[in-house]
Structures are given as structure tokens and as C-alpha cells.
């Protein structure tokens, strides 16, 4: 992998790690989470549906559920699994899963088992307080710091999650990555990420990398896959989704922090991208969990 990739990657924060066994059948419908999840099934079976793909869960396999991806799942009685919940962000502001193509499942190696065991050993206090997302996806638990970790434990934990996550990344990086480096769009992406609540003008972005607005817009769309204006909307919606899932802030405040002009403007764009109203989306952070 190109050494310059380190300019983009990946800030990993471990949120939860545990080993859980289900005494009864358990199900979840249409859950959306701001955190990514890796499961190692140790015994038992079930299934998970990630977006439109239904995957059978089997012992000795690892599974990746990306953040902000709709999923449903069913765990049969006696299923046991290591669960790892984490945040993975790119410093550039791009979504991890837009820069890299990933797979959803793979056979676990002996090393993978050892890594999961070691991660739990390092973080015994990060097990979930409940298997109910209505509890563990509350803002209190999502923002809870891991106070008992030493610096060496933090670094080792991040390295373990990065190593496991890398197994799901396909060898070929999206081709646009190399154009991203060539045209040095990093400052532009970081500026957008850090100024979403403010007006962002395309000609100011173009000046940052010494291009005309028209040339900049063409290059930006070729590399990122969106026009600058559409990408700004995408990032504002992404921020709004995060705030809806992780806070109880009034929608009015979320609109302001995300940089939208009005409630009507925000609601129209949000529903056109998610097919849900903001209030409906907020309810999907775990309110539809059932036994």
C-alpha cells in the first residue's frame, strides 16, 4: 500500500469489546449505528442483513458491519461471539468505506482469535452494559471515555482493530485515491469537514489548490465522485445523521450545526437521500430492537 496513505487514515477509536453468549433467540430490525462493528462468531449461528445483502453467520468467521449502514440480524439461541465496536475516520473527511472497497465476511485465522482475546484482555471494562441498542447507543455510552487505559493499551488496542479492519479491505485501493494525492485535495476536504456550519464557496475552495472554479469542479467530481456542491451537502447530511443518532439535540440546533439554511431545506434534502424524515431516522438508533 502506498506510504502516502497514512496522510488519509484512519483514526480508530475502540468503543466496545466483549464476548457475549445468547441464552435465547434474539433479533434486531433495521438498526443504523454511527459506529462500525466486527463480529467473530465462536459458536452457534444466525444471520445478518447489511443493506440488501443477507449473510449467514457461522462459527470461525469474521464479519464487518460498516457505520451508518442499515442492518438487521437474528442470533439463534447459544450463539456466542466477540463483538468489537469502533469508530474509524479519515483525517481528510472522506468516509473510510468510500475510499476503500471492503468485503463483509472472511474465515478467521488463529491470529484473529488471539487478537480478539488480547483486545478483551486490554479492555475488560469496555463490555456493553446491555445487548439492547436503546441503551448502548445512547449518547452517554457512545461518548463514555475509557478511563482505565494506559497509553500503551490505547496504542495496542488501536493497532489490533486496525489489523482486523485491514483484513476486510480489498487489495486494490479505489483508483481515484492516486488522483487525490496528485491534486492534493486534502486541504480542501479538511476545510469542508471543519467548516460545515459556515457558508462554503466553490471559488474559495478552488483558490486553495490554485485552480479555476471550473477546472476545480471537474477535477473534484472525477476524484471524489460528487460535484463540490453535492459533496458539501453529503457531508452536512452525514453530520446531521451523526447528531441525530448520538445526541438528543433539537432538530433546529442540528440544522444550524450542519449548515443548512432552513428546516424546509434540510427536511427536503434529508428525505430525498434517506427516504425518511429526520425524526424517523432518529428512531432507528435502536428503538426497533425486539426479542
PDB file of C-alpha atoms in Angstrom:
ATOM      1  CA  UNK A   1       0.000   0.000   0.000  1.00  0.00           C
ATOM      2  CA  UNK A   2       1.273   3.476  -0.856  1.00  0.00           C
ATOM      3  CA  UNK A   3       3.045   5.053   2.160  1.00  0.00           C
ATOM      4  CA  UNK A   4       1.223   8.324   1.479  1.00  0.00           C
ATOM      5  CA  UNK A   5      -1.944   6.549   2.534  1.00  0.00           C
ATOM      6  CA  UNK A   6      -1.035   7.450   6.094  1.00  0.00           C
ATOM      7  CA  UNK A   7      -1.989  11.028   5.242  1.00  0.00           C
ATOM      8  CA  UNK A   8      -5.598   9.859   4.997  1.00  0.00           C
ATOM      9  CA  UNK A   9      -6.012   7.154   7.530  1.00  0.00           C
ATOM     10  CA  UNK A  10      -7.520   6.244   9.810  1.00  0.00           C
ATOM     11  CA  UNK A  11      -8.242   7.432  13.249  1.00  0.00           C
ATOM     12  CA  UNK A  12      -9.552   4.417  15.144  1.00  0.00           C
ATOM     13  CA  UNK A  13     -11.313   4.644  18.484  1.00  0.00           C
ATOM     14  CA  UNK A  14     -12.345   1.440  20.249  1.00  0.00           C
ATOM     15  CA  UNK A  15     -15.785   1.848  21.819  1.00  0.00           C
ATOM     16  CA  UNK A  16     -16.705  -1.653  22.996  1.00  0.00           C
ATOM     17  CA  UNK A  17     -15.193  -5.134  23.100  1.00  0.00           C
ATOM     18  CA  UNK A  18     -16.730  -8.186  24.705  1.00  0.00           C
ATOM     19  CA  UNK A  19     -17.581 -11.863  24.485  1.00  0.00           C
ATOM     20  CA  UNK A  20     -21.316 -12.474  24.607  1.00  0.00           C
ATOM     21  CA  UNK A  21     -23.488 -15.591  24.581  1.00  0.00           C
ATOM     22  CA  UNK A  22     -27.241 -15.526  23.929  1.00  0.00           C
ATOM     23  CA  UNK A  23     -29.438 -17.704  26.137  1.00  0.00           C
ATOM     24  CA  UNK A  24     -32.437 -17.088  23.877  1.00  0.00           C
ATOM     25  CA  UNK A  25     -33.082 -16.216  20.242  1.00  0.00           C
ATOM     26  CA  UNK A  26     -32.501 -12.518  19.636  1.00  0.00           C
ATOM     27  CA  UNK A  27     -33.410 -10.266  16.733  1.00  0.00           C
ATOM     28  CA  UNK A  28     -32.933  -6.719  15.557  1.00  0.00           C
ATOM     29  CA  UNK A  29     -34.688  -4.939  12.713  1.00  0.00           C
ATOM     30  CA  UNK A  30     -33.368  -2.014  10.701  1.00  0.00           C
ATOM     31  CA  UNK A  31     -30.736  -0.641  13.040  1.00  0.00           C
ATOM     32  CA  UNK A  32     -28.474   2.222  11.957  1.00  0.00           C
ATOM     33  CA  UNK A  33     -25.398   2.952  14.051  1.00  0.00           C
ATOM     34  CA  UNK A  34     -22.695   5.640  13.881  1.00  0.00           C
ATOM     35  CA  UNK A  35     -20.134   3.007  14.848  1.00  0.00           C
ATOM     36  CA  UNK A  36     -18.662   0.150  12.820  1.00  0.00           C
ATOM     37  CA  UNK A  37     -18.763  -3.396  14.145  1.00  0.00           C
ATOM     38  CA  UNK A  38     -16.656  -6.523  13.744  1.00  0.00           C
ATOM     39  CA  UNK A  39     -18.012  -9.860  14.957  1.00  0.00           C
ATOM     40  CA  UNK A  40     -16.098 -13.110  15.458  1.00  0.00           C
ATOM     41  CA  UNK A  41     -18.585 -15.955  15.842  1.00  0.00           C
ATOM     42  CA  UNK A  42     -17.211 -18.539  18.274  1.00  0.00           C
ATOM     43  CA  UNK A  43     -20.213 -20.890  18.337  1.00  0.00           C
ATOM     44  CA  UNK A  44     -23.802 -21.043  17.139  1.00  0.00           C
ATOM     45  CA  UNK A  45     -25.335 -19.449  14.074  1.00  0.00           C
ATOM     46  CA  UNK A  46     -27.699 -16.787  12.803  1.00  0.00           C
ATOM     47  CA  UNK A  47     -27.803 -14.214  10.041  1.00  0.00           C
ATOM     48  CA  UNK A  48     -27.201 -10.548   9.416  1.00  0.00           C
ATOM     49  CA  UNK A  49     -28.595  -8.404   6.618  1.00  0.00           C
ATOM     50  CA  UNK A  50     -26.330  -5.500   5.694  1.00  0.00           C
ATOM     51  CA  UNK A  51     -28.164  -3.125   3.372  1.00  0.00           C
ATOM     52  CA  UNK A  52     -29.555  -5.551   0.747  1.00  0.00           C
ATOM     53  CA  UNK A  53     -27.131  -8.427   1.422  1.00  0.00           C
ATOM     54  CA  UNK A  54     -28.147 -11.280   3.737  1.00  0.00           C
ATOM     55  CA  UNK A  55     -25.201 -13.178   5.240  1.00  0.00           C
ATOM     56  CA  UNK A  56     -25.287 -16.415   7.235  1.00  0.00           C
ATOM     57  CA  UNK A  57     -23.308 -16.253  10.485  1.00  0.00           C
ATOM     58  CA  UNK A  58     -21.103 -19.284  11.117  1.00  0.00           C
ATOM     59  CA  UNK A  59     -18.507 -20.219  13.765  1.00  0.00           C
ATOM     60  CA  UNK A  60     -14.920 -19.306  12.981  1.00  0.00           C
ATOM     61  CA  UNK A  61     -15.786 -16.373  10.718  1.00  0.00           C
ATOM     62  CA  UNK A  62     -15.324 -12.609  10.998  1.00  0.00           C
ATOM     63  CA  UNK A  63     -17.975 -10.126   9.850  1.00  0.00           C
ATOM     64  CA  UNK A  64     -17.815  -6.370   9.233  1.00  0.00           C
ATOM     65  CA  UNK A  65     -20.831  -4.068   9.561  1.00  0.00           C
ATOM     66  CA  UNK A  66     -19.873  -0.544   8.399  1.00  0.00           C
ATOM     67  CA  UNK A  67     -21.098   2.548  10.206  1.00  0.00           C
ATOM     68  CA  UNK A  68     -24.264   4.305   9.012  1.00  0.00           C
ATOM     69  CA  UNK A  69     -25.366   1.154   7.181  1.00  0.00           C
ATOM     70  CA  UNK A  70     -28.833  -0.229   7.741  1.00  0.00           C
ATOM     71  CA  UNK A  71     -28.684  -3.735   9.174  1.00  0.00           C
ATOM     72  CA  UNK A  72     -30.979  -6.369  10.646  1.00  0.00           C
ATOM     73  CA  UNK A  73     -29.887  -9.547  12.346  1.00  0.00           C
ATOM     74  CA  UNK A  74     -31.016 -12.718  14.067  1.00  0.00           C
ATOM     75  CA  UNK A  75     -28.949 -14.630  16.632  1.00  0.00           C
ATOM     76  CA  UNK A  76     -30.048 -18.177  17.404  1.00  0.00           C
ATOM     77  CA  UNK A  77     -30.033 -19.410  20.991  1.00  0.00           C
ATOM     78  CA  UNK A  78     -26.490 -20.253  22.195  1.00  0.00           C
ATOM     79  CA  UNK A  79     -24.772 -18.075  19.606  1.00  0.00           C
ATOM     80  CA  UNK A  80     -21.552 -16.735  21.110  1.00  0.00           C
ATOM     81  CA  UNK A  81     -19.411 -14.013  19.601  1.00  0.00           C
ATOM     82  CA  UNK A  82     -16.708 -11.477  20.180  1.00  0.00           C
ATOM     83  CA  UNK A  83     -18.050  -8.042  19.297  1.00  0.00           C
ATOM     84  CA  UNK A  84     -15.842  -5.049  18.554  1.00  0.00           C
ATOM     85  CA  UNK A  85     -17.461  -1.633  18.188  1.00  0.00           C
ATOM     86  CA  UNK A  86     -15.249   1.138  16.887  1.00  0.00           C
ATOM     87  CA  UNK A  87     -15.111   4.423  15.056  1.00  0.00           C
ATOM     88  CA  UNK A  88     -12.838   4.720  12.036  1.00  0.00           C
ATOM     89  CA  UNK A  89     -12.460   8.130  10.425  1.00  0.00           C
ATOM     90  CA  UNK A  90     -10.194   9.567   7.752  1.00  0.00           C
ATOM     91  CA  UNK A  91      -8.457  12.816   8.570  1.00  0.00           C
ATOM     92  CA  UNK A  92      -9.396  14.099   5.113  1.00  0.00           C
ATOM     93  CA  UNK A  93     -13.100  13.907   5.880  1.00  0.00           C
ATOM     94  CA  UNK A  94     -13.794  11.163   3.370  1.00  0.00           C
ATOM     95  CA  UNK A  95     -15.740   8.162   4.561  1.00  0.00           C
ATOM     96  CA  UNK A  96     -13.467   5.152   5.169  1.00  0.00           C
ATOM     97  CA  UNK A  97     -15.766   2.952   3.134  1.00  0.00           C
ATOM     98  CA  UNK A  98     -15.817   5.341   0.180  1.00  0.00           C
ATOM     99  CA  UNK A  99     -12.032   5.290  -0.201  1.00  0.00           C
ATOM    100  CA  UNK A 100     -11.658   1.537   0.242  1.00  0.00           C
ATOM    101  CA  UNK A 101     -13.643  -1.353  -1.156  1.00  0.00           C
ATOM    102  CA  UNK A 102     -14.420  -3.821   1.626  1.00  0.00           C
ATOM    103  CA  UNK A 103     -15.735  -7.341   1.963  1.00  0.00           C
ATOM    104  CA  UNK A 104     -18.293  -8.334   4.592  1.00  0.00           C
ATOM    105  CA  UNK A 105     -17.069 -11.730   5.821  1.00  0.00           C
ATOM    106  CA  UNK A 106     -13.962 -13.899   5.947  1.00  0.00           C
ATOM    107  CA  UNK A 107     -12.579 -17.017   7.610  1.00  0.00           C
ATOM    108  CA  UNK A 108     -10.893 -16.172  10.909  1.00  0.00           C
ATOM    109  CA  UNK A 109      -7.286 -17.245  11.391  1.00  0.00           C
ATOM    110  CA  UNK A 110      -5.699 -18.363  14.660  1.00  0.00           C
ATOM    111  CA  UNK A 111      -4.147 -14.907  14.855  1.00  0.00           C
ATOM    112  CA  UNK A 112      -7.591 -13.280  14.584  1.00  0.00           C
ATOM    113  CA  UNK A 113      -8.817 -15.312  17.555  1.00  0.00           C
ATOM    114  CA  UNK A 114      -5.733 -14.275  19.525  1.00  0.00           C
ATOM    115  CA  UNK A 115      -6.230 -10.620  18.600  1.00  0.00           C
ATOM    116  CA  UNK A 116      -9.828 -10.636  19.830  1.00  0.00           C
ATOM    117  CA  UNK A 117      -8.789 -12.329  23.071  1.00  0.00           C
ATOM    118  CA  UNK A 118      -5.993  -9.795  23.568  1.00  0.00           C
ATOM    119  CA  UNK A 119      -8.264  -6.832  22.833  1.00  0.00           C
ATOM    120  CA  UNK A 120     -10.701  -8.008  25.507  1.00  0.00           C
ATOM    121  CA  UNK A 121      -7.811  -8.569  27.923  1.00  0.00           C
ATOM    122  CA  UNK A 122      -6.677  -4.973  27.348  1.00  0.00           C
ATOM    123  CA  UNK A 123     -10.192  -3.541  27.727  1.00  0.00           C
ATOM    124  CA  UNK A 124     -12.179  -5.583  30.269  1.00  0.00           C
ATOM    125  CA  UNK A 125     -14.266  -2.524  31.167  1.00  0.00           C
ATOM    126  CA  UNK A 126     -15.480  -1.902  27.597  1.00  0.00           C
ATOM    127  CA  UNK A 127     -18.070  -4.664  27.504  1.00  0.00           C
ATOM    128  CA  UNK A 128     -21.567  -3.457  26.672  1.00  0.00           C
ATOM    129  CA  UNK A 129     -23.828  -2.621  29.616  1.00  0.00           C
ATOM    130  CA  UNK A 130     -26.673  -4.292  27.736  1.00  0.00           C
ATOM    131  CA  UNK A 131     -27.277  -6.007  24.408  1.00  0.00           C
ATOM    132  CA  UNK A 132     -30.123  -3.548  23.842  1.00  0.00           C
ATOM    133  CA  UNK A 133     -29.105  -0.754  21.390  1.00  0.00           C
ATOM    134  CA  UNK A 134     -31.586   1.567  23.096  1.00  0.00           C
ATOM    135  CA  UNK A 135     -29.100   1.554  25.967  1.00  0.00           C
ATOM    136  CA  UNK A 136     -25.663   1.199  24.381  1.00  0.00           C
ATOM    137  CA  UNK A 137     -26.364   3.651  21.548  1.00  0.00           C
ATOM    138  CA  UNK A 138     -27.338   6.443  23.918  1.00  0.00           C
ATOM    139  CA  UNK A 139     -25.102   9.465  23.893  1.00  0.00           C
ATOM    140  CA  UNK A 140     -23.838   8.618  27.395  1.00  0.00           C
ATOM    141  CA  UNK A 141     -22.375   5.301  26.275  1.00  0.00           C
ATOM    142  CA  UNK A 142     -21.208   6.475  22.867  1.00  0.00           C
ATOM    143  CA  UNK A 143     -19.199   9.282  24.452  1.00  0.00           C
ATOM    144  CA  UNK A 144     -18.062   7.395  27.558  1.00  0.00           C
ATOM    145  CA  UNK A 145     -14.248   7.557  27.872  1.00  0.00           C
ATOM    146  CA  UNK A 146     -12.176   4.519  28.755  1.00  0.00           C
ATOM    147  CA  UNK A 147     -10.570   5.973  31.856  1.00  0.00           C
ATOM    148  CA  UNK A 148      -8.641   2.901  32.951  1.00  0.00           C
ATOM    149  CA  UNK A 149      -6.460   2.542  29.861  1.00  0.00           C
ATOM    150  CA  UNK A 150      -2.761   3.286  29.812  1.00  0.00           C
ATOM    151  CA  UNK A 151      -1.251   4.927  26.755  1.00  0.00           C
ATOM    152  CA  UNK A 152       0.359   1.651  25.694  1.00  0.00           C
ATOM    153  CA  UNK A 153      -3.015  -0.112  25.959  1.00  0.00           C
ATOM    154  CA  UNK A 154      -4.644   2.566  23.806  1.00  0.00           C
ATOM    155  CA  UNK A 155      -1.998   2.211  21.097  1.00  0.00           C
ATOM    156  CA  UNK A 156      -2.105  -1.586  21.181  1.00  0.00           C
ATOM    157  CA  UNK A 157      -5.923  -1.628  21.074  1.00  0.00           C
ATOM    158  CA  UNK A 158      -5.994   0.683  18.063  1.00  0.00           C
ATOM    159  CA  UNK A 159      -3.373  -1.420  16.310  1.00  0.00           C
ATOM    160  CA  UNK A 160      -5.408  -4.584  16.870  1.00  0.00           C
ATOM    161  CA  UNK A 161      -8.584  -3.057  15.445  1.00  0.00           C
ATOM    162  CA  UNK A 162      -6.667  -1.599  12.500  1.00  0.00           C
ATOM    163  CA  UNK A 163      -5.160  -5.027  11.801  1.00  0.00           C
ATOM    164  CA  UNK A 164      -8.585  -6.687  11.870  1.00  0.00           C
ATOM    165  CA  UNK A 165     -10.174  -3.945   9.765  1.00  0.00           C
ATOM    166  CA  UNK A 166      -7.411  -4.209   7.156  1.00  0.00           C
ATOM    167  CA  UNK A 167      -8.389  -7.834   6.543  1.00  0.00           C
ATOM    168  CA  UNK A 168     -11.704  -6.628   5.130  1.00  0.00           C
ATOM    169  CA  UNK A 169     -10.112  -4.102   2.761  1.00  0.00           C
ATOM    170  CA  UNK A 170      -9.687  -5.345  -0.787  1.00  0.00           C
ATOM    171  CA  UNK A 171      -6.087  -5.177  -2.049  1.00  0.00           C
ATOM    172  CA  UNK A 172      -6.845  -2.608  -4.728  1.00  0.00           C
ATOM    173  CA  UNK A 173      -7.446   0.916  -3.458  1.00  0.00           C
ATOM    174  CA  UNK A 174     -10.042   2.865  -5.403  1.00  0.00           C
ATOM    175  CA  UNK A 175      -8.188   4.295  -8.411  1.00  0.00           C
ATOM    176  CA  UNK A 176      -9.265   7.841  -7.567  1.00  0.00           C
ATOM    177  CA  UNK A 177      -7.038   7.744  -4.499  1.00  0.00           C
ATOM    178  CA  UNK A 178      -3.959   8.382  -6.632  1.00  0.00           C
ATOM    179  CA  UNK A 179      -5.557  11.423  -8.261  1.00  0.00           C
ATOM    180  CA  UNK A 180      -6.466  12.580  -4.771  1.00  0.00           C
ATOM    181  CA  UNK A 181      -2.758  12.611  -3.923  1.00  0.00           C
ATOM    182  CA  UNK A 182      -1.738  14.133  -7.265  1.00  0.00           C
ATOM    183  CA  UNK A 183      -4.026  17.141  -6.948  1.00  0.00           C
ATOM    184  CA  UNK A 184      -3.550  17.447  -3.171  1.00  0.00           C
ATOM    185  CA  UNK A 185      -7.217  17.726  -2.310  1.00  0.00           C
ATOM    186  CA  UNK A 186      -6.548  17.016   1.361  1.00  0.00           C
ATOM    187  CA  UNK A 187      -6.621  20.694   2.442  1.00  0.00           C
ATOM    188  CA  UNK A 188      -9.928  21.169   0.620  1.00  0.00           C
ATOM    189  CA  UNK A 189     -11.520  18.104   2.194  1.00  0.00           C
ATOM    190  CA  UNK A 190     -10.324  19.082   5.648  1.00  0.00           C
ATOM    191  CA  UNK A 191     -11.608  22.627   5.191  1.00  0.00           C
ATOM    192  CA  UNK A 192     -15.051  21.338   4.212  1.00  0.00           C
ATOM    193  CA  UNK A 193     -15.087  18.923   7.149  1.00  0.00           C
ATOM    194  CA  UNK A 194     -14.200  21.663   9.642  1.00  0.00           C
ATOM    195  CA  UNK A 195     -16.491  24.417   8.308  1.00  0.00           C
ATOM    196  CA  UNK A 196     -19.788  22.660   7.644  1.00  0.00           C
ATOM    197  CA  UNK A 197     -21.733  25.113   9.791  1.00  0.00           C
ATOM    198  CA  UNK A 198     -20.483  28.055   7.689  1.00  0.00           C
ATOM    199  CA  UNK A 199     -21.084  29.137   4.079  1.00  0.00           C
ATOM    200  CA  UNK A 200     -18.619  27.320   1.786  1.00  0.00           C
ATOM    201  CA  UNK A 201     -17.970  28.811  -1.663  1.00  0.00           C
ATOM    202  CA  UNK A 202     -16.545  26.785  -4.539  1.00  0.00           C
ATOM    203  CA  UNK A 203     -14.273  29.567  -5.783  1.00  0.00           C
ATOM    204  CA  UNK A 204     -12.636  29.755  -2.337  1.00  0.00           C
ATOM    205  CA  UNK A 205     -12.020  26.016  -2.397  1.00  0.00           C
ATOM    206  CA  UNK A 206     -10.510  26.288  -5.880  1.00  0.00           C
ATOM    207  CA  UNK A 207      -8.108  29.002  -4.692  1.00  0.00           C
ATOM    208  CA  UNK A 208      -6.745  26.652  -2.051  1.00  0.00           C
ATOM    209  CA  UNK A 209      -5.158  24.452  -4.729  1.00  0.00           C
ATOM    210  CA  UNK A 210      -4.635  27.195  -7.334  1.00  0.00           C
ATOM    211  CA  UNK A 211      -7.234  26.107  -9.893  1.00  0.00           C
ATOM    212  CA  UNK A 212     -10.018  27.947 -11.651  1.00  0.00           C
ATOM    213  CA  UNK A 213     -13.504  27.155 -10.275  1.00  0.00           C
ATOM    214  CA  UNK A 214     -14.483  25.264 -13.452  1.00  0.00           C
ATOM    215  CA  UNK A 215     -11.299  23.182 -13.564  1.00  0.00           C
ATOM    216  CA  UNK A 216     -11.511  22.542  -9.840  1.00  0.00           C
ATOM    217  CA  UNK A 217     -15.121  21.365 -10.105  1.00  0.00           C
ATOM    218  CA  UNK A 218     -14.267  18.925 -12.913  1.00  0.00           C
ATOM    219  CA  UNK A 219     -11.263  17.507 -11.057  1.00  0.00           C
ATOM    220  CA  UNK A 220     -13.163  17.289  -7.779  1.00  0.00           C
ATOM    221  CA  UNK A 221     -16.049  15.345  -9.304  1.00  0.00           C
ATOM    222  CA  UNK A 222     -13.687  12.979 -11.129  1.00  0.00           C
ATOM    223  CA  UNK A 223     -11.812  12.161  -7.924  1.00  0.00           C
ATOM    224  CA  UNK A 224     -14.452  12.294  -5.199  1.00  0.00           C
ATOM    225  CA  UNK A 225     -17.449  11.218  -7.263  1.00  0.00           C
ATOM    226  CA  UNK A 226     -19.514  14.266  -6.338  1.00  0.00           C
ATOM    227  CA  UNK A 227     -19.538  17.844  -7.513  1.00  0.00           C
ATOM    228  CA  UNK A 228     -18.210  20.197  -4.801  1.00  0.00           C
ATOM    229  CA  UNK A 229     -21.734  21.398  -4.024  1.00  0.00           C
ATOM    230  CA  UNK A 230     -23.140  17.881  -3.789  1.00  0.00           C
ATOM    231  CA  UNK A 231     -20.218  16.751  -1.623  1.00  0.00           C
ATOM    232  CA  UNK A 232     -20.818  19.608   0.809  1.00  0.00           C
ATOM    233  CA  UNK A 233     -24.478  18.581   1.047  1.00  0.00           C
ATOM    234  CA  UNK A 234     -23.417  14.954   1.557  1.00  0.00           C
ATOM    235  CA  UNK A 235     -21.061  15.914   4.403  1.00  0.00           C
ATOM    236  CA  UNK A 236     -23.701  18.126   6.020  1.00  0.00           C
ATOM    237  CA  UNK A 237     -26.208  15.289   5.878  1.00  0.00           C
ATOM    238  CA  UNK A 238     -23.596  12.925   7.300  1.00  0.00           C
ATOM    239  CA  UNK A 239     -23.041  15.284  10.231  1.00  0.00           C
ATOM    240  CA  UNK A 240     -26.788  15.638  10.749  1.00  0.00           C
ATOM    241  CA  UNK A 241     -27.169  11.847  10.795  1.00  0.00           C
ATOM    242  CA  UNK A 242     -24.429  11.549  13.405  1.00  0.00           C
ATOM    243  CA  UNK A 243     -26.074  14.164  15.617  1.00  0.00           C
ATOM    244  CA  UNK A 244     -29.488  12.556  15.223  1.00  0.00           C
ATOM    245  CA  UNK A 245     -28.131   9.157  16.264  1.00  0.00           C
ATOM    246  CA  UNK A 246     -25.827  10.231  19.088  1.00  0.00           C
ATOM    247  CA  UNK A 247     -27.496  13.261  20.695  1.00  0.00           C
ATOM    248  CA  UNK A 248     -30.912  14.452  21.795  1.00  0.00           C
ATOM    249  CA  UNK A 249     -30.334  17.926  20.380  1.00  0.00           C
ATOM    250  CA  UNK A 250     -33.410  19.610  18.895  1.00  0.00           C
ATOM    251  CA  UNK A 251     -33.574  19.371  15.125  1.00  0.00           C
ATOM    252  CA  UNK A 252     -33.343  23.174  14.950  1.00  0.00           C
ATOM    253  CA  UNK A 253     -29.881  23.017  16.554  1.00  0.00           C
ATOM    254  CA  UNK A 254     -28.797  20.167  14.297  1.00  0.00           C
ATOM    255  CA  UNK A 255     -29.799  22.207  11.248  1.00  0.00           C
ATOM    256  CA  UNK A 256     -27.610  25.095  12.418  1.00  0.00           C
ATOM    257  CA  UNK A 257     -24.603  22.922  13.262  1.00  0.00           C
ATOM    258  CA  UNK A 258     -24.834  21.121   9.926  1.00  0.00           C
ATOM    259  CA  UNK A 259     -25.038  24.327   7.898  1.00  0.00           C
ATOM    260  CA  UNK A 260     -28.499  24.039   6.336  1.00  0.00           C
ATOM    261  CA  UNK A 261     -30.462  27.164   5.501  1.00  0.00           C
ATOM    262  CA  UNK A 262     -33.868  26.246   6.888  1.00  0.00           C
ATOM    263  CA  UNK A 263     -35.990  23.422   8.252  1.00  0.00           C
ATOM    264  CA  UNK A 264     -37.761  23.045   4.907  1.00  0.00           C
ATOM    265  CA  UNK A 265     -34.450  22.878   3.004  1.00  0.00           C
ATOM    266  CA  UNK A 266     -32.996  20.366   5.456  1.00  0.00           C
ATOM    267  CA  UNK A 267     -36.095  18.159   5.586  1.00  0.00           C
ATOM    268  CA  UNK A 268     -36.394  18.019   1.798  1.00  0.00           C
ATOM    269  CA  UNK A 269     -32.751  17.049   1.265  1.00  0.00           C
ATOM    270  CA  UNK A 270     -32.723  14.607   4.171  1.00  0.00           C
ATOM    271  CA  UNK A 271     -35.773  12.724   2.968  1.00  0.00           C
ATOM    272  CA  UNK A 272     -34.555  12.643  -0.641  1.00  0.00           C
ATOM    273  CA  UNK A 273     -31.307  10.971   0.496  1.00  0.00           C
ATOM    274  CA  UNK A 274     -32.616   8.629   3.210  1.00  0.00           C
ATOM    275  CA  UNK A 275     -36.318   8.192   2.326  1.00  0.00           C
ATOM    276  CA  UNK A 276     -37.007   9.071   5.976  1.00  0.00           C
ATOM    277  CA  UNK A 277     -37.808  12.222   7.881  1.00  0.00           C
ATOM    278  CA  UNK A 278     -35.187  13.305  10.445  1.00  0.00           C
ATOM    279  CA  UNK A 279     -37.487  12.177  13.276  1.00  0.00           C
ATOM    280  CA  UNK A 280     -37.994   8.763  11.689  1.00  0.00           C
ATOM    281  CA  UNK A 281     -34.242   8.388  11.175  1.00  0.00           C
ATOM    282  CA  UNK A 282     -33.528   9.219  14.821  1.00  0.00           C
ATOM    283  CA  UNK A 283     -35.837   6.406  15.937  1.00  0.00           C
ATOM    284  CA  UNK A 284     -33.677   3.880  14.052  1.00  0.00           C
ATOM    285  CA  UNK A 285     -30.809   4.164  16.538  1.00  0.00           C
ATOM    286  CA  UNK A 286     -32.162   1.115  18.345  1.00  0.00           C
ATOM    287  CA  UNK A 287     -35.807   1.731  19.125  1.00  0.00           C
ATOM    288  CA  UNK A 288     -36.903  -1.211  16.989  1.00  0.00           C
ATOM    289  CA  UNK A 289     -34.967  -3.839  18.917  1.00  0.00           C
ATOM    290  CA  UNK A 290     -37.090  -6.785  19.979  1.00  0.00           C
ATOM    291  CA  UNK A 291     -36.809 -10.245  21.454  1.00  0.00           C
TER     292      UNK A 291
END
